[in-house]
Coordinates of C-alpha atoms and ligand atoms in Angstrom, one line a residue:
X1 CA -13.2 -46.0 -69.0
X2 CA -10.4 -48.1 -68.9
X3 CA -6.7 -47.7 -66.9
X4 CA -4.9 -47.0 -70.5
X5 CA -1.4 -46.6 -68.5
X6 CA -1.9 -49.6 -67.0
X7 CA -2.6 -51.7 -70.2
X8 CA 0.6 -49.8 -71.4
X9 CA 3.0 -50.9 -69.3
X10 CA 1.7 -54.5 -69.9
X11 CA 3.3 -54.6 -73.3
X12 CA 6.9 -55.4 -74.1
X13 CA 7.2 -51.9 -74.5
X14 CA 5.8 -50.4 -71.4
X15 CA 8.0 -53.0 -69.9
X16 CA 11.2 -51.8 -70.6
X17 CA 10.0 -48.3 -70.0
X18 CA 8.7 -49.3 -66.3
X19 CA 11.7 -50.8 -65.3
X20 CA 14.4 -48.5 -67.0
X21 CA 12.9 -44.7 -66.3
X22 CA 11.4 -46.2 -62.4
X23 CA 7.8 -45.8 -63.6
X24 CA 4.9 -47.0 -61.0
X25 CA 4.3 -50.7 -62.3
X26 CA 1.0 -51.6 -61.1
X27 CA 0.2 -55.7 -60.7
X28 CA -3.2 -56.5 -62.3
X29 CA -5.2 -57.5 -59.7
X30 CA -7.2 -60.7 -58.9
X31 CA -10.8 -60.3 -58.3
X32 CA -13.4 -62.3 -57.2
X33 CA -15.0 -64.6 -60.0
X34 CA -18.7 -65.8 -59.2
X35 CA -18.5 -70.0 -58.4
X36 CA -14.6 -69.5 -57.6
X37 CA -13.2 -70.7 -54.3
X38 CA -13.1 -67.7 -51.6
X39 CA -8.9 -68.2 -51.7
X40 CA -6.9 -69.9 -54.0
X41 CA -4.4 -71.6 -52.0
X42 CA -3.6 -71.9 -48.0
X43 CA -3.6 -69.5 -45.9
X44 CA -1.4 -69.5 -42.5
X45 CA -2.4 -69.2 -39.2
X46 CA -0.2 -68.1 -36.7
X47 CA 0.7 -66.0 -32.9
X48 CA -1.0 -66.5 -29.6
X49 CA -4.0 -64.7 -28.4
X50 CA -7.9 -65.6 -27.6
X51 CA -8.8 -66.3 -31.5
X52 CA -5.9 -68.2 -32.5
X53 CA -7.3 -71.3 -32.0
X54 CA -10.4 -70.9 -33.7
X55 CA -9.5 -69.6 -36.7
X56 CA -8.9 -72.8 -38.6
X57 CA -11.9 -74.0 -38.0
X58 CA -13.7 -70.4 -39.3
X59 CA -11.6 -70.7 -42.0
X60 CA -12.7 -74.2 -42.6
X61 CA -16.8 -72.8 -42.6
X62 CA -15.5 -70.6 -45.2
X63 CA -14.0 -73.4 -47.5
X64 CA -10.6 -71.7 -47.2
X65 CA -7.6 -74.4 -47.0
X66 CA -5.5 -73.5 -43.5
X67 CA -2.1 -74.2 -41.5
X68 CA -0.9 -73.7 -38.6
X69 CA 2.6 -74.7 -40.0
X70 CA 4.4 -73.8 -42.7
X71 CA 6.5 -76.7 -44.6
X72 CA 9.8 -76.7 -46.3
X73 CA 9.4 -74.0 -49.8
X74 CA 5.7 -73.3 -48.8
X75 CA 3.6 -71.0 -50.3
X76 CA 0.9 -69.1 -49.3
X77 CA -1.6 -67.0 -50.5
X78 CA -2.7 -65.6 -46.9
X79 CA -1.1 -64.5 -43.5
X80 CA -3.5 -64.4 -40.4
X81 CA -1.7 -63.7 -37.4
X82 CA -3.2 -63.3 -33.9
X83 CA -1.8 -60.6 -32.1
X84 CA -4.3 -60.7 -29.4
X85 CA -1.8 -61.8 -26.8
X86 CA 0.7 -59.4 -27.6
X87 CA 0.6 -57.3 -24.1
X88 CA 3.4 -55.0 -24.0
X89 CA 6.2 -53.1 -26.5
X90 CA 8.5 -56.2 -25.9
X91 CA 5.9 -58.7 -27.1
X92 CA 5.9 -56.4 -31.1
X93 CA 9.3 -58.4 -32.0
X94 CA 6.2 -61.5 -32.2
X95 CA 5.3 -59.9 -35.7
X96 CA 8.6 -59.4 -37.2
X97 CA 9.5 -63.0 -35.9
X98 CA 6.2 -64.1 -38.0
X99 CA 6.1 -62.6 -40.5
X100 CA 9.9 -61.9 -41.9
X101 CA 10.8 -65.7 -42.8
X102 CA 7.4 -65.7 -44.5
X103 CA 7.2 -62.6 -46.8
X104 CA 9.3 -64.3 -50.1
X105 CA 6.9 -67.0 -50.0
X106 CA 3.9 -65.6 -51.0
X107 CA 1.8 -65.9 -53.6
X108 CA 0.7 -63.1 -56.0
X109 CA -2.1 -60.8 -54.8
X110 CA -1.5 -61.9 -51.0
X111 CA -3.6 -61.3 -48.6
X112 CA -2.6 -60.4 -44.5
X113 CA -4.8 -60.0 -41.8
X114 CA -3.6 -58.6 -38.2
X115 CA -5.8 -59.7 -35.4
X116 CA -6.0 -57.2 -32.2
X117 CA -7.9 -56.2 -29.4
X118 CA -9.4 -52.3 -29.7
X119 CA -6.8 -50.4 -27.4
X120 CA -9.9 -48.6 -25.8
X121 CA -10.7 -51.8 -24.1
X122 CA -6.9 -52.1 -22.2
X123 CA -5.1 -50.5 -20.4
X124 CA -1.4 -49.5 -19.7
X125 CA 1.5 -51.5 -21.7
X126 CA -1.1 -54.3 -23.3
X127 CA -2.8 -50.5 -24.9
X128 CA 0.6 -49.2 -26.1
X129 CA 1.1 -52.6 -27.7
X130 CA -2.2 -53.0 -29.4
X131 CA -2.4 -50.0 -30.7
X132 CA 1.0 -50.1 -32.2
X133 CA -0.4 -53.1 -34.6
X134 CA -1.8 -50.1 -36.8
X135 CA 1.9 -48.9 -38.0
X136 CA 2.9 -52.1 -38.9
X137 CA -0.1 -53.0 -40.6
X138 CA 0.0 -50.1 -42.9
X139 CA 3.5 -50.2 -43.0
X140 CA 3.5 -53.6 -44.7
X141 CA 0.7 -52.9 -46.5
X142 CA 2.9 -49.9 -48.3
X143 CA 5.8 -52.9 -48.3
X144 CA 4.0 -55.9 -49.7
X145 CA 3.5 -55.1 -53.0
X146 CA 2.3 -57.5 -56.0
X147 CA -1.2 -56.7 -55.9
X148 CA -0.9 -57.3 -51.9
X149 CA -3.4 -56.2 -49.1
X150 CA -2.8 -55.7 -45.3
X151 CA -5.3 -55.0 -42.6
X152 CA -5.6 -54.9 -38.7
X153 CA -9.1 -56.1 -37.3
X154 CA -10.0 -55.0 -33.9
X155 CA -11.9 -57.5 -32.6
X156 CA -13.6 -56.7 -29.1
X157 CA -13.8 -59.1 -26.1
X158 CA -17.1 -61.2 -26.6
X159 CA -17.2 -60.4 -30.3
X160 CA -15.3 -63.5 -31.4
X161 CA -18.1 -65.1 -33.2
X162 CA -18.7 -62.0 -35.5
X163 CA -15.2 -62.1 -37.0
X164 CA -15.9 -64.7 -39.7
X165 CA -17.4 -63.0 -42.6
X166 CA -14.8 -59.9 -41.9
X167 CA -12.0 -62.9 -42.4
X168 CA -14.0 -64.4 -45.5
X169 CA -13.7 -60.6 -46.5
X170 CA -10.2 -59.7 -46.0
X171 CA -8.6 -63.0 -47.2
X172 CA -10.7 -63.5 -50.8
X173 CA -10.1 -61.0 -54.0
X174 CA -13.4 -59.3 -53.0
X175 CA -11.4 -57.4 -51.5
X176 CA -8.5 -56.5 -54.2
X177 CA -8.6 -52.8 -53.4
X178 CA -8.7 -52.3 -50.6
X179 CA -5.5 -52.1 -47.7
X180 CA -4.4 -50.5 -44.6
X181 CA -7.4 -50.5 -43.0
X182 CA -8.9 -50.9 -39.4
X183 CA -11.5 -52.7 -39.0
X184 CA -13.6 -52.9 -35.4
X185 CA -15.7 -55.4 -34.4
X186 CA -18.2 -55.0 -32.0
X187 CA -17.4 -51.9 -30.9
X188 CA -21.0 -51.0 -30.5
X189 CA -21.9 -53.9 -28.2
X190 CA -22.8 -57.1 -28.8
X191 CA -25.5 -59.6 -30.1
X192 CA -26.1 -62.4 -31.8
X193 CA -24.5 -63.3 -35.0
X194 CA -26.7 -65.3 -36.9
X195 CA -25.6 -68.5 -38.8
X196 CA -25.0 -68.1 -42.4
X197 CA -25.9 -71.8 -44.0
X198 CA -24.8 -71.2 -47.8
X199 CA -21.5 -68.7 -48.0
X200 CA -22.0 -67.8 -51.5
X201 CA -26.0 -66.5 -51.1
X202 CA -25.9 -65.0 -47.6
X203 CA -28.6 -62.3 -48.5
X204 CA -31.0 -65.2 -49.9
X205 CA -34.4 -63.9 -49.1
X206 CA -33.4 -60.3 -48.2
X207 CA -34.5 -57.1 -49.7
X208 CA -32.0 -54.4 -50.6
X209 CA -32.4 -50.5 -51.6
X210 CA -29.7 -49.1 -53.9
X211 CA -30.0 -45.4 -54.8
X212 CA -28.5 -43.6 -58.2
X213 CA -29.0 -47.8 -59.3
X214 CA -28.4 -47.4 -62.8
X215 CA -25.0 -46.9 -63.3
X216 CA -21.5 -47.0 -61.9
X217 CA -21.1 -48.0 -58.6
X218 CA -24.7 -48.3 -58.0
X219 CA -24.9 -50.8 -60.8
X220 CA -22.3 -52.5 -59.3
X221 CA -23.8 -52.3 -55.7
X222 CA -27.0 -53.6 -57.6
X223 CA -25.2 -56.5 -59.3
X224 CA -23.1 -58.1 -55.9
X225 CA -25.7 -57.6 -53.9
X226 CA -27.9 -59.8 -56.3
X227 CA -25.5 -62.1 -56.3
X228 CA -25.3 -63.0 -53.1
X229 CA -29.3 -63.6 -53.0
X230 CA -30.6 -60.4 -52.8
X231 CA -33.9 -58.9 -54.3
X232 CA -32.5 -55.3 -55.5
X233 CA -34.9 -52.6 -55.5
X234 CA -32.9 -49.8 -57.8
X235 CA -33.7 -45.8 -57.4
X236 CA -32.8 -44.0 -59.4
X237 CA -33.9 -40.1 -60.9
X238 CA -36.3 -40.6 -64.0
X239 CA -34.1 -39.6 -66.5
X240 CA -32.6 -43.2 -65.9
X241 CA -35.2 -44.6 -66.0
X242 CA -34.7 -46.5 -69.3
X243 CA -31.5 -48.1 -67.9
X244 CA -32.4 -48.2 -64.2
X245 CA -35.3 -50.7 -65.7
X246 CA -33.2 -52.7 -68.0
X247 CA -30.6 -53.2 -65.2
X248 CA -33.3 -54.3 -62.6
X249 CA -35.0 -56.6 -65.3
X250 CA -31.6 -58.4 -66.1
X251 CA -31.8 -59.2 -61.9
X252 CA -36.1 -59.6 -61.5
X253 CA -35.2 -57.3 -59.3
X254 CA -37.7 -53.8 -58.9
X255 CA -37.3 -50.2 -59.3
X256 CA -38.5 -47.3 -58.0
X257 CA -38.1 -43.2 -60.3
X258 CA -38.1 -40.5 -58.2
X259 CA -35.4 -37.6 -57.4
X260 CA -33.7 -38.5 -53.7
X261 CA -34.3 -34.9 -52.6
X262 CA -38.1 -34.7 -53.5
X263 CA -39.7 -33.7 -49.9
X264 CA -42.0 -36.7 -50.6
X265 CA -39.1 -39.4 -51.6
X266 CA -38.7 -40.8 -48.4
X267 CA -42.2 -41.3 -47.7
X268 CA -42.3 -42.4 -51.2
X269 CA -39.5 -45.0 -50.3
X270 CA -40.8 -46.3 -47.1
X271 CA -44.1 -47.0 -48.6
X272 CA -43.0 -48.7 -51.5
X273 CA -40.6 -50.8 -49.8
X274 CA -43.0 -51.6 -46.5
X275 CA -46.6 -52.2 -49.5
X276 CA -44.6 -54.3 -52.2
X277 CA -41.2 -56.2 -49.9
X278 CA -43.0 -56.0 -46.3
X279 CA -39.6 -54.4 -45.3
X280 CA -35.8 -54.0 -46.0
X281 CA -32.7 -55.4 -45.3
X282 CA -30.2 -53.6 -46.7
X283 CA -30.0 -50.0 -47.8
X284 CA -27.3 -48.7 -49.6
X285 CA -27.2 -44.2 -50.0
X286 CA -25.4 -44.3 -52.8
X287 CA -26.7 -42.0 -55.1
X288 CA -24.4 -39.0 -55.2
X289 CA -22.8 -35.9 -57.4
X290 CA -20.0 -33.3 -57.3
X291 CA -20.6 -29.6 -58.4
X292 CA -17.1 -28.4 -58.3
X293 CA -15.5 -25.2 -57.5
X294 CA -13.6 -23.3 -55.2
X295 CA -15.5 -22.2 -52.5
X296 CA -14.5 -18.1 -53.6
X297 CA -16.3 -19.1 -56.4
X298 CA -19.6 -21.1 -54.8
X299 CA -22.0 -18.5 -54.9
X300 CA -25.4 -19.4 -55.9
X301 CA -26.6 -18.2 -59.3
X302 CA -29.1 -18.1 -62.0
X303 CA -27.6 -21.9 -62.8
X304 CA -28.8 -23.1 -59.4
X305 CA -26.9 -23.4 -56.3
X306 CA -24.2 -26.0 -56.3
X307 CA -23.5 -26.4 -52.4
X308 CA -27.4 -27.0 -52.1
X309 CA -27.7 -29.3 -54.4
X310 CA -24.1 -31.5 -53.4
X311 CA -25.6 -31.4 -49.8
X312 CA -29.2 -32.0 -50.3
X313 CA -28.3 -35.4 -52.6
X314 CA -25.3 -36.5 -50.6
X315 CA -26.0 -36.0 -46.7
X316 CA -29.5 -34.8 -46.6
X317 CA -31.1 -37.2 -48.3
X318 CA -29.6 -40.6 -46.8
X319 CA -30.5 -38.8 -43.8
X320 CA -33.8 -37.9 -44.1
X321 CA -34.7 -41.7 -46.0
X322 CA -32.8 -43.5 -42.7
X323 CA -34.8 -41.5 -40.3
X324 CA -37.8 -42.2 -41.9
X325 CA -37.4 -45.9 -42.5
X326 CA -36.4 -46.0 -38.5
X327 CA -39.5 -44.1 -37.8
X328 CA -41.4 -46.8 -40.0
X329 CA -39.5 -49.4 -38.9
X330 CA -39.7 -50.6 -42.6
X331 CA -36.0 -51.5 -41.4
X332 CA -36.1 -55.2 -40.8
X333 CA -33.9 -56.4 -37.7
X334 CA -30.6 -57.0 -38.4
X335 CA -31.0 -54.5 -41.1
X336 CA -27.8 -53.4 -42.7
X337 CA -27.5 -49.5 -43.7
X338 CA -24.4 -48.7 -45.6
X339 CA -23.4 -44.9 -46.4
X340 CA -21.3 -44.1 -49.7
X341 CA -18.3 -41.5 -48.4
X342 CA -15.4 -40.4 -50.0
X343 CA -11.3 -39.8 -49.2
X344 CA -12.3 -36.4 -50.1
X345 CA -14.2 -36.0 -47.2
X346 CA -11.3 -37.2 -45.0
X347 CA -8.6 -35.7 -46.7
X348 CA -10.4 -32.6 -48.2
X349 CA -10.1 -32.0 -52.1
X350 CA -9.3 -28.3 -53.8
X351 CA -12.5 -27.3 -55.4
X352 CA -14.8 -29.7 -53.2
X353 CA -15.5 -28.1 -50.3
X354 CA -19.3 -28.5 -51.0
X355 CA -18.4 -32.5 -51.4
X356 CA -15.9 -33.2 -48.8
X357 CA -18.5 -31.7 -46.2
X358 CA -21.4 -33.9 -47.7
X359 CA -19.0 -36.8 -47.3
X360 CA -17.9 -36.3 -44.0
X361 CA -21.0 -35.6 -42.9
X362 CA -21.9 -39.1 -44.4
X363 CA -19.3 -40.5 -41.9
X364 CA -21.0 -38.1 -39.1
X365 CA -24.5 -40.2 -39.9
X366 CA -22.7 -43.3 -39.5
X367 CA -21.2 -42.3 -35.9
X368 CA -24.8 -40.9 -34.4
X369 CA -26.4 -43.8 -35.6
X370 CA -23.9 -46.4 -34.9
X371 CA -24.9 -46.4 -30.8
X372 CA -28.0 -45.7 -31.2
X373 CA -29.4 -48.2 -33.4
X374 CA -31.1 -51.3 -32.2
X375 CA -32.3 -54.9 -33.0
X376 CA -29.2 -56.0 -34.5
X377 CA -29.5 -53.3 -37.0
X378 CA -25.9 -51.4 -38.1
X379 CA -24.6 -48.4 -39.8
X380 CA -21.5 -48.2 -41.9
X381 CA -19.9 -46.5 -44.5
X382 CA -17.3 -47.2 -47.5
X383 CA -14.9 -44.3 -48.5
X384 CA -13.9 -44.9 -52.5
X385 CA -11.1 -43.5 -53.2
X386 CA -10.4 -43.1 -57.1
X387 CA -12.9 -45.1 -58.5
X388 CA -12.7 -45.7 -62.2
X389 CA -16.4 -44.5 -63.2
X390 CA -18.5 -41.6 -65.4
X391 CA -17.9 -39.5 -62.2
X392 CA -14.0 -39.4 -62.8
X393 CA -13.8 -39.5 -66.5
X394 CA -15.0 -36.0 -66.5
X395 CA -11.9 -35.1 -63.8
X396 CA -8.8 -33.6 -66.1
X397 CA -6.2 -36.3 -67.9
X398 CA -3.9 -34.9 -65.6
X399 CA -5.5 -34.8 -62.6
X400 CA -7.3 -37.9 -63.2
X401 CA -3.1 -39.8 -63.9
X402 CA -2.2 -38.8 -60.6
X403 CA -4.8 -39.8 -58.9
X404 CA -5.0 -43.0 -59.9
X405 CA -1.3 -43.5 -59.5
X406 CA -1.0 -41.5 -55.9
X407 CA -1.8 -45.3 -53.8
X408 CA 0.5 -48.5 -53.1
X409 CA -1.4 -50.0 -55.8
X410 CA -0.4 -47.2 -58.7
X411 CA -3.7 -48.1 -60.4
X412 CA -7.4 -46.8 -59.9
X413 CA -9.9 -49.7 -58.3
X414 CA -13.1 -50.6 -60.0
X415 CA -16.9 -50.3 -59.0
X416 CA -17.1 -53.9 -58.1
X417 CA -14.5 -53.2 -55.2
X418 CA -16.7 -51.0 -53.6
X419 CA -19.8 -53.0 -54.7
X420 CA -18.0 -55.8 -52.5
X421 CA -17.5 -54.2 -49.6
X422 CA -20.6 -52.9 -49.6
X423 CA -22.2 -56.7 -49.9
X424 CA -19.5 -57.7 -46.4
X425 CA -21.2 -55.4 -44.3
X426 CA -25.0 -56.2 -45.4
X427 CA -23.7 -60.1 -45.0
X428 CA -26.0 -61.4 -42.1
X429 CA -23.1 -62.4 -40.0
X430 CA -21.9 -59.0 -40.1
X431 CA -23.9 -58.4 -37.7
X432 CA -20.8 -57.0 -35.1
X433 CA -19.6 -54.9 -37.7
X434 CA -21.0 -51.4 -37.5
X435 CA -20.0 -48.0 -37.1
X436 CA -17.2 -48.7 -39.8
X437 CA -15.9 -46.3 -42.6
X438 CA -13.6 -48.8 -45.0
X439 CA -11.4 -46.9 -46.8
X440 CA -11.8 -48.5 -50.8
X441 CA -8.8 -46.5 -52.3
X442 CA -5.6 -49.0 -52.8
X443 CA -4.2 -47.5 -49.1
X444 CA -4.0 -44.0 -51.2
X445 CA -1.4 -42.1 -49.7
X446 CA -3.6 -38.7 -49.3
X447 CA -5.4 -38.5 -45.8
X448 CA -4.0 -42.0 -44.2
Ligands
NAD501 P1 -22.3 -41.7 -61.1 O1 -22.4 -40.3 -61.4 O2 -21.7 -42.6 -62.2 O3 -23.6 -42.4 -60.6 C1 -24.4 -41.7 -59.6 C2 -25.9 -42.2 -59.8 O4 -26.7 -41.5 -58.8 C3 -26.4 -41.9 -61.1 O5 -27.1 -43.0 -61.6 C4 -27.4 -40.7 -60.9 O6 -28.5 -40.6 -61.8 C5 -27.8 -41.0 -59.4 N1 -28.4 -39.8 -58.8 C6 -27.8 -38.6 -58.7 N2 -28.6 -37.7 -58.1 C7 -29.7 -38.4 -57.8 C8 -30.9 -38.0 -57.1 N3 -31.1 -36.8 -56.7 N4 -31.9 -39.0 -56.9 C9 -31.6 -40.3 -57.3 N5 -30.5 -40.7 -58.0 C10 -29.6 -39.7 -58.2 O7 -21.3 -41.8 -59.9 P2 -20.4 -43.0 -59.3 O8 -19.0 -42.7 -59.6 O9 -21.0 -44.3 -59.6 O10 -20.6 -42.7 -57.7 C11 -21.5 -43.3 -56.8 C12 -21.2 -42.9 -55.4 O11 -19.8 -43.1 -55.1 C13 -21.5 -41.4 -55.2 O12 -22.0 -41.2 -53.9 C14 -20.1 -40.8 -55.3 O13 -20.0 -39.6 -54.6 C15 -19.3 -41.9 -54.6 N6 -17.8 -41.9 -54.9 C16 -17.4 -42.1 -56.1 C17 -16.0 -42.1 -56.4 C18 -15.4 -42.4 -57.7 O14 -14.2 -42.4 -57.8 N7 -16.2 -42.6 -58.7 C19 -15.1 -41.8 -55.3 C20 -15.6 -41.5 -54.1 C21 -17.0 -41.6 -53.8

């Protein structure tokens, strides 16, 4: 399930093709290597606004190497800039005075991180200005090229502390694939972030759930989330079951057989989870399938019913296994729950009417549940774009070429980039981040 154009175009051959007929030239992509420092090389600090002075020092918590000045043939590998104190339309020339002198001294795979206050919160000219930050950030992030990634985080009056895992996020190859995002946090109020002592094991001691756990990007899920401390408890239908174990053996982690959509799975769930790990921490609804056709075409028949069963797996089920672990309160405090969307449920797919509402409806659960959830527990979602996995093998050659190549990174991303996201949100410091759906899709250019 490899990217065979992309390992084309990196011989001599492919080469001279790319750069004579104008063919998309994708950069590989640096990800994150277990042990490796978060950044490899300095990132720069700059503007004027109510973080700007802290950031070094968050910066420094995380390990990463910052400035606040840029010397003589610099480089860097990341841009933060502070656009907190931008308050009007005349104070936007601040980002192209920035940023413009620094662009052609970046290093490969750059990262940029835009820092703003949520327009909702202001008012009048300082509203216009903020919320003007989200053009240029993915304007440059359809610019920057080389592998490049550009995001705007909204951070909230009061929600300074909670920013620092979002920055360890944005700035490190964890997250290679994934640009021209918003990010908000604490949007849904505040509290306290707790204090993360080791950086590279923040779930150390915490229990995580991971449904359809044996393969793809459930086995990725299974895999970060294990390495950042976590005890994995894999679901998976028993058909896996041979691999579900194997994969759960390789991380002593534990594993639970049943179908998602059983009436009895979410008992089944809660009382597994509550009896053997006295609680969760993380839950991840990732567990999901596609039944395909156009909806003239949908009626149920002898074959079984293919919008019942894309619903009941994808939306129902994450549902009806939240609810109940609320109910239970076998969600610890502080819990993280993390709902696996799609771009098809933002941008709508032909053919996928029965999955593009499941997945939408996946970003529904995350905005009923973002306000109303409490102790420190929060609710977000990722939205893969094309994911390189069994799912989209079985999608035509043709369709399956232009949909890896339709995003400014003209290359498909890979389980672990959603995997990763997934392990920012469930990071303990987190904690101001919910009510998020990240985009993981190489800023695709369907549904922006
Ligand atoms: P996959 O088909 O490789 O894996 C899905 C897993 O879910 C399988 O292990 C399967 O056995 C399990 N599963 C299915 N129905 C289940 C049920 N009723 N009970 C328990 N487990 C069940 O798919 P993937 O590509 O790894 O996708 C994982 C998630 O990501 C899905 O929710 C999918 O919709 C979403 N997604 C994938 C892509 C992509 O490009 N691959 C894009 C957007 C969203």
């Amino acid at each position: 399930m490899s990217d065979k154009y992309q390992g084309f175009v990196s011989t001599p051959i492919g080469r001279l093709l790319v750069k004579n007929l104008g063919l998309p030239d994708p950069a590989r992509l640096e990800r994150y290597a277990e042990g490796a420092p978060l950044v490899d090389g300095t990132v720069l600090v700059g503007g004027t606004g109510r973080l700007a002075e802290s950031l070094p020092g968050l910066l420094d918590l995380l390990g990463i190497a910052a400035t606040t000045t840029a010397g003589e043939g610099q480089r860097f590998k990341g841009l933060v800039f502070d656009a907190t104190g931008l308050t009007s339309s005349a104070d936007l020339v601040a980002l192209r005075d920035f940023f413009t002198p620094l662009l052609r001294s970046l290093e490969s795979c750059p990262r940029v991180v835009v820092l703003g206050t949520p327009p909702e919160q202001v008012s009048g000219a300082e509203r216009v200005a903020q919320r003007a930050l989200e053009g240029f950030t993915r304007s440059l992030g359809k610019e920057i090229g080389r592998g490049g990634t550009v995001q705007l985080v909204y951070v909230a009056e009061g929600a300074e502390t909670g920013v620092t895992s979002t920055l360890g996020f944005l700035l490190s190859p964890k997250s290679a694939y994934v640009s021209g995002q918003v990010v908000r946090i604490g949007a849904h109020g505040e509290a306290a972030v707790p204090e993360v002592t080791d950086w590279t094991r923040p779930l150390a001691g915490k229990v995580a759930l991971v449904t359809g756990a044996s393969r793809g990007i459930g086995e990725a899920i299974a895999r970060v989330l294990h390495r950042d401390g976590a005890t994995v408890v894999g679901v998976d239908v028993p058909q896996a079951a041979s691999d579900l174990q194997s994969l759960m053996k390789v991380l002593d982690g534990d594993w639970l057989t049943l179908d998602i959509t059983a009436p009895d799975a979410p008992q089944r769930i809660a009382h597994h989870l509550q009896e053997k790990h006295g609680g969760v921490d993380v839950v991840v609804h990732n567990a999901g399938i596609t039944r395909d056709r156009k909806l003239a075409n949908m009626a149920p028949s002898e074959k079984g019913d293919r919008w019942e069963q894309v619903l009941a797996v994808n939306l129902t089920a994450p549902e009806l296994i939240t609810r109940e672990l609320l109910d239970r309160k076998v969600l610890n405090p502080g819990a993280s729950v993390v709902g696996v969307a799609s771009i098809a449920g933002i941008a709508g797919n032909v053919g996928q009417t029965n999955y593009a509402a499941s997945k939408a409806g996946v970003i529904g659960l995350v905005d009923s549940l973002a306000d109303e959830l409490s102790d420190g527990i929060t609710i977000n979602a990722v939205a893969p774009g094309f994911i390189i996995t069994q799912m989209t093998a079985a999608v035509p050659f043709a369709t399956r070429e232009v949909g890896q190549r339709l995003n400014a990174m003209a290359q498909g991303g890979l389980p672990v980039d959603v995997a990763e996201t997934i392990a920012w949100y469930a990071n303990p410091a987190s904690r101001l981040v919910n009510g998020n759906v990240m985009r993981v899709c190489g800023q695709m250019m369907l549904g922006a």
